[in-house]
PDB file of C-alpha atoms in Angstrom:
ATOM      1  CA  MET A 155       1.974  26.184  -3.225  1.00 67.00           C
ATOM      2  CA  SER A 156       4.241  28.532  -5.137  1.00 80.00           C
ATOM      3  CA  ILE A 157       3.577  29.478  -8.756  1.00 86.00           C
ATOM      4  CA  VAL A 158       6.727  27.630  -9.857  1.00 83.00           C
ATOM      5  CA  THR A 159       5.656  24.453  -8.010  1.00 87.00           C
ATOM      6  CA  SER A 160       2.169  24.678  -9.480  1.00 90.00           C
ATOM      7  CA  LEU A 161       3.528  25.084 -13.004  1.00 91.00           C
ATOM      8  CA  TYR A 162       5.898  22.150 -12.575  1.00 90.00           C
ATOM      9  CA  GLU A 163       3.106  19.956 -11.188  1.00 92.00           C
ATOM     10  CA  ASN A 164       0.929  20.806 -14.204  1.00 93.00           C
ATOM     11  CA  TYR A 165       3.860  20.008 -16.502  1.00 92.00           C
ATOM     12  CA  LEU A 166       4.334  16.591 -14.893  1.00 93.00           C
ATOM     13  CA  LEU A 167       0.602  15.924 -15.042  1.00 93.00           C
ATOM     14  CA  SER A 168       0.560  16.700 -18.763  1.00 94.00           C
ATOM     15  CA  GLN A 169       3.448  14.288 -19.319  1.00 93.00           C
ATOM     16  CA  VAL A 170       1.761  11.498 -17.353  1.00 95.00           C
ATOM     17  CA  SER A 171      -1.654  11.969 -18.949  1.00 92.00           C
ATOM     18  CA  GLY A 172      -0.158  12.407 -22.416  1.00 90.00           C
ATOM     19  CA  SER A 173       1.952   9.268 -22.274  1.00 91.00           C
ATOM     20  CA  SER A 174       0.966   6.231 -24.319  1.00 90.00           C
ATOM     21  CA  ALA A 175       1.827   4.097 -21.264  1.00 92.00           C
ATOM     22  CA  LYS A 176      -0.834   3.575 -18.633  1.00 92.00           C
ATOM     23  CA  VAL A 177      -0.606   4.752 -15.054  1.00 94.00           C
ATOM     24  CA  PRO A 178       0.006   1.895 -12.595  1.00 96.00           C
ATOM     25  CA  GLU A 179      -3.197   0.167 -11.569  1.00 96.00           C
ATOM     26  CA  HIS A 180      -1.871  -0.786  -8.137  1.00 97.00           C
ATOM     27  CA  VAL A 181       0.615   1.335  -6.196  1.00 97.00           C
ATOM     28  CA  SER A 182       2.039   0.008  -2.933  1.00 96.00           C
ATOM     29  CA  LEU A 183       3.560   2.231  -0.268  1.00 94.00           C
ATOM     30  CA  VAL A 184       5.669   1.350   2.794  1.00 92.00           C
ATOM     31  CA  LEU A 185       5.686   3.676   5.801  1.00 92.00           C
ATOM     32  CA  SER A 186       6.912   3.406   9.377  1.00 89.00           C
ATOM     33  CA  GLU A 187       4.715   4.115  12.365  1.00 91.00           C
ATOM     34  CA  ARG A 188       6.852   7.196  13.019  1.00 90.00           C
ATOM     35  CA  ASP A 189       5.924   8.571   9.599  1.00 91.00           C
ATOM     36  CA  LEU A 190       2.254   8.567  10.556  1.00 93.00           C
ATOM     37  CA  LEU A 191       2.409   9.397  14.262  1.00 92.00           C
ATOM     38  CA  GLN A 192       4.539  12.507  13.863  1.00 86.00           C
ATOM     39  CA  SER A 193       3.020  15.865  12.981  1.00 85.00           C
ATOM     40  CA  ASN A 194       0.686  15.858   9.934  1.00 90.00           C
ATOM     41  CA  GLY A 195       1.377  12.166   9.175  1.00 94.00           C
ATOM     42  CA  PHE A 196      -2.278  11.191   8.790  1.00 96.00           C
ATOM     43  CA  VAL A 197      -3.103  14.428   6.973  1.00 95.00           C
ATOM     44  CA  LYS A 198      -0.452  13.496   4.437  1.00 96.00           C
ATOM     45  CA  LEU A 199      -1.926   9.991   4.165  1.00 96.00           C
ATOM     46  CA  LYS A 200      -5.332  11.451   3.320  1.00 96.00           C
ATOM     47  CA  GLU A 201      -3.713  13.703   0.703  1.00 96.00           C
ATOM     48  CA  TYR A 202      -1.820  10.771  -0.802  1.00 97.00           C
ATOM     49  CA  ILE A 203      -5.017   8.723  -1.167  1.00 97.00           C
ATOM     50  CA  SER A 204      -6.717  11.713  -2.773  1.00 96.00           C
ATOM     51  CA  TRP A 205      -3.845  12.100  -5.275  1.00 96.00           C
ATOM     52  CA  CYS A 206      -4.061   8.423  -6.209  1.00 96.00           C
ATOM     53  CA  CYS A 207      -7.799   8.744  -6.792  1.00 95.00           C
ATOM     54  CA  GLN A 208      -7.317  11.847  -8.958  1.00 95.00           C
ATOM     55  CA  LEU A 209      -4.735  10.005 -11.054  1.00 95.00           C
ATOM     56  CA  ASP A 210      -7.073   7.036 -11.623  1.00 94.00           C
ATOM     57  CA  ILE A 211      -4.935   4.598  -9.666  1.00 96.00           C
ATOM     58  CA  ARG A 212      -7.305   1.718  -9.002  1.00 96.00           C
ATOM     59  CA  VAL A 213      -5.676   0.241  -5.886  1.00 97.00           C
ATOM     60  CA  THR A 214      -3.183   1.458  -3.323  1.00 97.00           C
ATOM     61  CA  SER A 215      -1.879  -0.794  -0.578  1.00 96.00           C
ATOM     62  CA  ILE A 216      -0.162   0.793   2.404  1.00 96.00           C
ATOM     63  CA  TYR A 217       1.985  -1.036   4.920  1.00 94.00           C
ATOM     64  CA  VAL A 218       2.632   0.617   8.276  1.00 93.00           C
ATOM     65  CA  ASP A 219       5.825  -0.995   9.534  1.00 90.00           C
ATOM     66  CA  VAL A 220       5.707  -1.049  13.350  1.00 89.00           C
ATOM     67  CA  ILE A 221       9.390  -1.087  14.163  1.00 78.00           C
ATOM     68  CA  ASP A 222       9.335  -1.279  17.973  1.00 68.00           C
ATOM     69  CA  THR A 223       9.477  -4.908  19.118  1.00 69.00           C
ATOM     70  CA  GLU A 224       8.776  -4.424  22.860  1.00 79.00           C
ATOM     71  CA  GLU A 225       5.389  -6.112  23.220  1.00 82.00           C
ATOM     72  CA  ASP A 226       3.515  -3.633  25.414  1.00 84.00           C
ATOM     73  CA  LEU A 227       4.841  -0.593  23.559  1.00 88.00           C
ATOM     74  CA  ARG A 228       4.131  -2.219  20.192  1.00 89.00           C
ATOM     75  CA  SER A 229       0.543  -3.011  21.200  1.00 91.00           C
ATOM     76  CA  GLY A 230       0.004   0.575  22.284  1.00 92.00           C
ATOM     77  CA  ILE A 231       1.384   1.938  19.004  1.00 93.00           C
ATOM     78  CA  ILE A 232      -0.826  -0.385  16.954  1.00 94.00           C
ATOM     79  CA  GLU A 233      -3.899   0.566  18.978  1.00 94.00           C
ATOM     80  CA  ARG A 234      -3.205   4.258  18.447  1.00 94.00           C
ATOM     81  CA  LEU A 235      -2.672   3.766  14.704  1.00 96.00           C
ATOM     82  CA  LEU A 236      -5.956   1.900  14.366  1.00 96.00           C
ATOM     83  CA  GLU A 237      -7.811   4.590  16.313  1.00 96.00           C
ATOM     84  CA  GLU A 238      -6.439   7.288  14.018  1.00 95.00           C
ATOM     85  CA  LEU A 239      -7.434   5.263  10.947  1.00 96.00           C
ATOM     86  CA  GLU A 240     -10.944   4.813  12.369  1.00 95.00           C
ATOM     87  CA  GLU A 241     -11.287   8.597  12.343  1.00 94.00           C
ATOM     88  CA  LEU A 242      -9.637   9.139   8.976  1.00 94.00           C
ATOM     89  CA  PHE A 243     -11.234   6.573   6.677  1.00 93.00           C
ATOM     90  CA  PRO A 244     -14.962   7.269   7.137  1.00 90.00           C
ATOM     91  CA  ASP A 245     -14.236  10.848   6.001  1.00 91.00           C
ATOM     92  CA  LEU A 246     -12.903   9.677   2.639  1.00 93.00           C
ATOM     93  CA  PRO A 247     -15.184  10.236  -0.390  1.00 93.00           C
ATOM     94  CA  PRO A 248     -17.784   7.439  -0.746  1.00 93.00           C
ATOM     95  CA  GLU A 249     -16.285   6.207  -4.020  1.00 94.00           C
ATOM     96  CA  ILE A 250     -13.143   5.166  -2.121  1.00 96.00           C
ATOM     97  CA  GLY A 251     -13.390   1.797  -0.413  1.00 96.00           C
ATOM     98  CA  PHE A 252     -10.960   0.481   2.145  1.00 96.00           C
ATOM     99  CA  GLU A 253      -9.812  -2.556   4.086  1.00 96.00           C
ATOM    100  CA  VAL A 254      -7.735  -2.094   7.246  1.00 96.00           C
ATOM    101  CA  TYR A 255      -5.962  -5.081   8.792  1.00 95.00           C
ATOM    102  CA  THR A 256      -4.469  -5.459  12.264  1.00 95.00           C
ATOM    103  CA  ASP A 257      -1.049  -6.959  12.998  1.00 93.00           C
ATOM    104  CA  ASP A 258      -2.739 -10.375  13.361  1.00 92.00           C
ATOM    105  CA  GLY A 259      -4.249 -10.137   9.889  1.00 93.00           C
ATOM    106  CA  ASP A 260      -7.769  -9.564  11.194  1.00 94.00           C
ATOM    107  CA  LEU A 261     -10.031  -7.228   9.240  1.00 95.00           C
ATOM    108  CA  HIS A 262     -10.561  -4.112  11.357  1.00 96.00           C
ATOM    109  CA  LEU A 263     -12.389  -1.720   9.011  1.00 95.00           C
ATOM    110  CA  LYS A 264     -14.025  -2.194   5.630  1.00 95.00           C
ATOM    111  CA  ARG A 265     -16.059  -0.260   3.073  1.00 95.00           C
ATOM    112  CA  GLU A 266     -16.863  -1.479  -0.434  1.00 91.00           C
ATOM    113  CA  ASP A 267     -15.181   0.488  -3.196  1.00 84.00           C
ATOM    114  CA  ARG A 268     -16.729   2.061  -6.294  1.00 87.00           C
ATOM    115  CA  LYS A 269     -13.745   3.727  -7.916  1.00 92.00           C
ATOM    116  CA  MET A 270     -10.699   2.996  -5.795  1.00 96.00           C
ATOM    117  CA  LEU A 271      -9.679   0.516  -3.099  1.00 96.00           C
ATOM    118  CA  VAL A 272      -7.230   1.251  -0.280  1.00 97.00           C
ATOM    119  CA  TYR A 273      -5.613  -1.560   1.700  1.00 96.00           C
ATOM    120  CA  VAL A 274      -3.879  -0.665   4.954  1.00 96.00           C
ATOM    121  CA  SER A 275      -1.910  -3.244   6.901  1.00 95.00           C
ATOM    122  CA  VAL A 276      -0.793  -2.188  10.380  1.00 95.00           C
ATOM    123  CA  GLY A 277       2.203  -4.360  11.217  1.00 91.00           C
ATOM    124  CA  PHE A 278       0.895  -7.380   9.285  1.00 91.00           C
ATOM    125  CA  GLY A 279       3.769  -8.207   6.943  1.00 89.00           C
ATOM    126  CA  GLY A 280       4.165 -10.664   4.125  1.00 90.00           C
ATOM    127  CA  ARG A 281       5.689 -13.499   6.146  1.00 92.00           C
ATOM    128  CA  LYS A 282       2.737 -13.423   8.528  1.00 92.00           C
ATOM    129  CA  GLU A 283       0.322 -13.247   5.604  1.00 93.00           C
ATOM    130  CA  VAL A 284       1.790 -16.256   3.789  1.00 94.00           C
ATOM    131  CA  THR A 285       2.103 -18.243   7.031  1.00 94.00           C
ATOM    132  CA  LYS A 286      -1.536 -17.585   7.871  1.00 93.00           C
ATOM    133  CA  ALA A 287      -2.613 -18.612   4.369  1.00 93.00           C
ATOM    134  CA  VAL A 288      -0.643 -21.875   4.544  1.00 94.00           C
ATOM    135  CA  LEU A 289      -1.981 -22.708   8.013  1.00 94.00           C
ATOM    136  CA  SER A 290      -5.560 -22.215   6.810  1.00 94.00           C
ATOM    137  CA  ILE A 291      -4.904 -24.600   3.901  1.00 94.00           C
ATOM    138  CA  LEU A 292      -3.348 -27.207   6.211  1.00 94.00           C
ATOM    139  CA  SER A 293      -6.384 -26.932   8.462  1.00 94.00           C
ATOM    140  CA  ASP A 294      -8.676 -27.663   5.513  1.00 93.00           C
ATOM    141  CA  VAL A 295      -6.535 -30.674   4.543  1.00 94.00           C
ATOM    142  CA  LYS A 296      -6.622 -31.978   8.101  1.00 92.00           C
ATOM    143  CA  ASN A 297     -10.414 -31.582   8.246  1.00 93.00           C
ATOM    144  CA  GLY A 298     -10.875 -33.353   4.933  1.00 91.00           C
ATOM    145  CA  LYS A 299     -12.142 -30.268   3.088  1.00 91.00           C
ATOM    146  CA  MET A 300      -9.411 -30.621   0.477  1.00 90.00           C
ATOM    147  CA  SER A 301      -6.569 -32.931  -0.484  1.00 90.00           C
ATOM    148  CA  SER A 302      -2.881 -32.020  -0.348  1.00 88.00           C
ATOM    149  CA  SER A 303      -2.704 -32.808  -4.070  1.00 87.00           C
ATOM    150  CA  ASP A 304      -5.189 -29.969  -4.676  1.00 87.00           C
ATOM    151  CA  ILE A 305      -2.781 -27.330  -3.344  1.00 91.00           C
ATOM    152  CA  LEU A 306      -1.586 -25.063  -6.141  1.00 91.00           C
ATOM    153  CA  GLU A 307      -0.150 -21.540  -6.303  1.00 91.00           C
ATOM    154  CA  GLU A 308      -3.689 -20.315  -6.877  1.00 92.00           C
ATOM    155  CA  THR A 309      -4.767 -21.995  -3.631  1.00 93.00           C
ATOM    156  CA  ILE A 310      -2.322 -19.932  -1.614  1.00 92.00           C
ATOM    157  CA  GLU A 311      -3.152 -16.762  -3.541  1.00 93.00           C
ATOM    158  CA  SER A 312      -6.836 -17.203  -2.737  1.00 92.00           C
ATOM    159  CA  ARG A 313      -6.060 -17.118   0.995  1.00 93.00           C
ATOM    160  CA  LEU A 314      -4.001 -13.918   0.913  1.00 93.00           C
ATOM    161  CA  LYS A 315      -5.523 -10.698   2.230  1.00 91.00           C
ATOM    162  CA  VAL A 316      -4.473  -8.484  -0.688  1.00 90.00           C
ATOM    163  CA  LYS A 317      -5.657 -10.018  -3.945  1.00 88.00           C
ATOM    164  CA  HIS A 318      -3.994  -7.498  -6.270  1.00 89.00           C
ATOM    165  CA  GLU A 319      -0.372  -7.551  -7.447  1.00 92.00           C
ATOM    166  CA  PRO A 320       1.359  -4.154  -7.108  1.00 95.00           C
ATOM    167  CA  ASP A 321       2.711  -2.565 -10.267  1.00 95.00           C
ATOM    168  CA  ILE A 322       5.126  -0.427  -8.292  1.00 95.00           C
ATOM    169  CA  PHE A 323       6.400  -0.367  -4.725  1.00 91.00           C
ATOM    170  CA  ILE A 324       7.299   2.995  -3.156  1.00 91.00           C
ATOM    171  CA  ARG A 325       9.488   3.431  -0.101  1.00 84.00           C
ATOM    172  CA  SER A 326       9.696   7.030   1.120  1.00 75.00           C
ATOM    173  CA  GLY A 327      12.675   8.425   2.967  1.00 68.00           C
ATOM    174  CA  GLY A 328      15.192   6.265   1.095  1.00 58.00           C
ATOM    175  CA  LYS A 329      14.867   3.336   3.511  1.00 63.00           C
ATOM    176  CA  HIS A 330      14.939  -0.386   2.832  1.00 65.00           C
ATOM    177  CA  LEU A 331      11.808  -2.292   1.871  1.00 68.00           C
ATOM    178  CA  SER A 332       9.876  -4.480   4.284  1.00 78.00           C
ATOM    179  CA  ASP A 333       8.459  -7.951   3.677  1.00 85.00           C
ATOM    180  CA  PHE A 334       5.032  -6.524   2.778  1.00 89.00           C
ATOM    181  CA  LEU A 335       3.268  -8.438  -0.027  1.00 91.00           C
ATOM    182  CA  ILE A 336       6.283 -10.705  -0.588  1.00 90.00           C
ATOM    183  CA  TRP A 337       4.134 -13.108  -2.615  1.00 92.00           C
ATOM    184  CA  GLN A 338       2.194 -10.528  -4.624  1.00 91.00           C
ATOM    185  CA  ALA A 339       5.116  -8.176  -5.315  1.00 89.00           C
ATOM    186  CA  VAL A 340       7.560 -10.631  -6.872  1.00 88.00           C
ATOM    187  CA  TYR A 341       7.403  -8.818 -10.242  1.00 89.00           C
ATOM    188  CA  SER A 342       6.692  -5.304  -8.942  1.00 92.00           C
ATOM    189  CA  GLU A 343       8.811  -2.333  -9.912  1.00 91.00           C
ATOM    190  CA  LEU A 344      10.647  -0.700  -6.990  1.00 90.00           C
ATOM    191  CA  TYR A 345      11.050   3.015  -6.389  1.00 91.00           C
ATOM    192  CA  PHE A 346      13.073   4.517  -3.536  1.00 88.00           C
ATOM    193  CA  THR A 347      12.644   8.212  -2.888  1.00 87.00           C
ATOM    194  CA  ASP A 348      14.779  10.344  -0.575  1.00 85.00           C
ATOM    195  CA  VAL A 349      11.795  12.599   0.066  1.00 88.00           C
ATOM    196  CA  ASN A 350      10.630  12.304   3.652  1.00 89.00           C
ATOM    197  CA  TRP A 351       6.980  11.313   4.088  1.00 91.00           C
ATOM    198  CA  HIS A 352       6.102  14.669   5.673  1.00 90.00           C
ATOM    199  CA  ASN A 353       7.521  16.546   2.702  1.00 91.00           C
ATOM    200  CA  ILE A 354       6.064  14.425  -0.074  1.00 92.00           C
ATOM    201  CA  ARG A 355       3.946  16.282  -2.608  1.00 94.00           C
ATOM    202  CA  LYS A 356       1.670  15.404  -5.478  1.00 95.00           C
ATOM    203  CA  LEU A 357       4.463  16.273  -7.902  1.00 95.00           C
ATOM    204  CA  ASP A 358       6.648  13.608  -6.235  1.00 95.00           C
ATOM    205  CA  LEU A 359       3.955  11.007  -6.927  1.00 96.00           C
ATOM    206  CA  LEU A 360       3.715  12.283 -10.508  1.00 96.00           C
ATOM    207  CA  ARG A 361       7.482  11.868 -10.903  1.00 95.00           C
ATOM    208  CA  ILE A 362       7.200   8.280  -9.692  1.00 95.00           C
ATOM    209  CA  ILE A 363       4.399   7.525 -12.153  1.00 96.00           C
ATOM    210  CA  ARG A 364       6.319   9.172 -14.995  1.00 95.00           C
ATOM    211  CA  ASP A 365       9.332   7.021 -14.143  1.00 94.00           C
ATOM    212  CA  PHE A 366       7.125   3.909 -14.079  1.00 94.00           C
ATOM    213  CA  GLN A 367       5.692   4.738 -17.505  1.00 94.00           C
ATOM    214  CA  LYS A 368       9.200   4.893 -18.966  1.00 91.00           C
ATOM    215  CA  ARG A 369      10.247   1.499 -17.634  1.00 88.00           C
ATOM    216  CA  GLN A 370      10.105  -1.704 -19.634  1.00 76.00           C
ATOM    217  CA  ARG A 371       8.692  -4.332 -17.310  1.00 72.00           C
ATOM    218  CA  ARG A 372      10.091  -7.829 -17.782  1.00 67.00           C
ATOM    219  CA  PHE A 373       8.091  -9.740 -15.134  1.00 63.00           C
ATOM    220  CA  GLY A 374      11.101 -11.828 -14.173  1.00 57.00           C
ATOM    221  CA  LYS A 375      12.234 -12.579 -17.737  1.00 56.00           C
TER     222      LYS A 375
END
């Protein structure tokens, strides 16, 4: 890191920490499988999680969008991603908990959090998540465990994998958003950055947080 970059990062940090507005409690990030599987992709992911922890972000949810739709190739990509995550996550500091979900919405890895929680969804998007939640409710109705009249918004929310609503959604590389957390993110702020995932730095995350602190959230009003 150059002296100029270091000075600018410290300047941004002082602005963020000195602001009367809070840092976002939950930051959501959308990546493609190519972002992670290319050189230093998982190293950058570990750095990103570390930055979030340093900045007292309580939750970060990360969606790995598996773009390839050819079944055998897609399965191989997902398997490789999960293997890489199996190596990465146990090395995180013990105060960082995590939940890793497969493309079917099954829990693959988990560790209880103490300071920060990281959700990672590998190809399990929002449409699948909501569909799975609704099907589980219908199954309970069919089996007599609940009545259809008991179904409320809270009922569906209780069946979702990610229980936290993102404050801000980040898409790196200037690409479009996915359907990740379509229920939870209805009032989230959106931030598109042209910075490629492999070039993202802590100062880029600080810029995003500074921008978030300046926004006036309306929550749909």
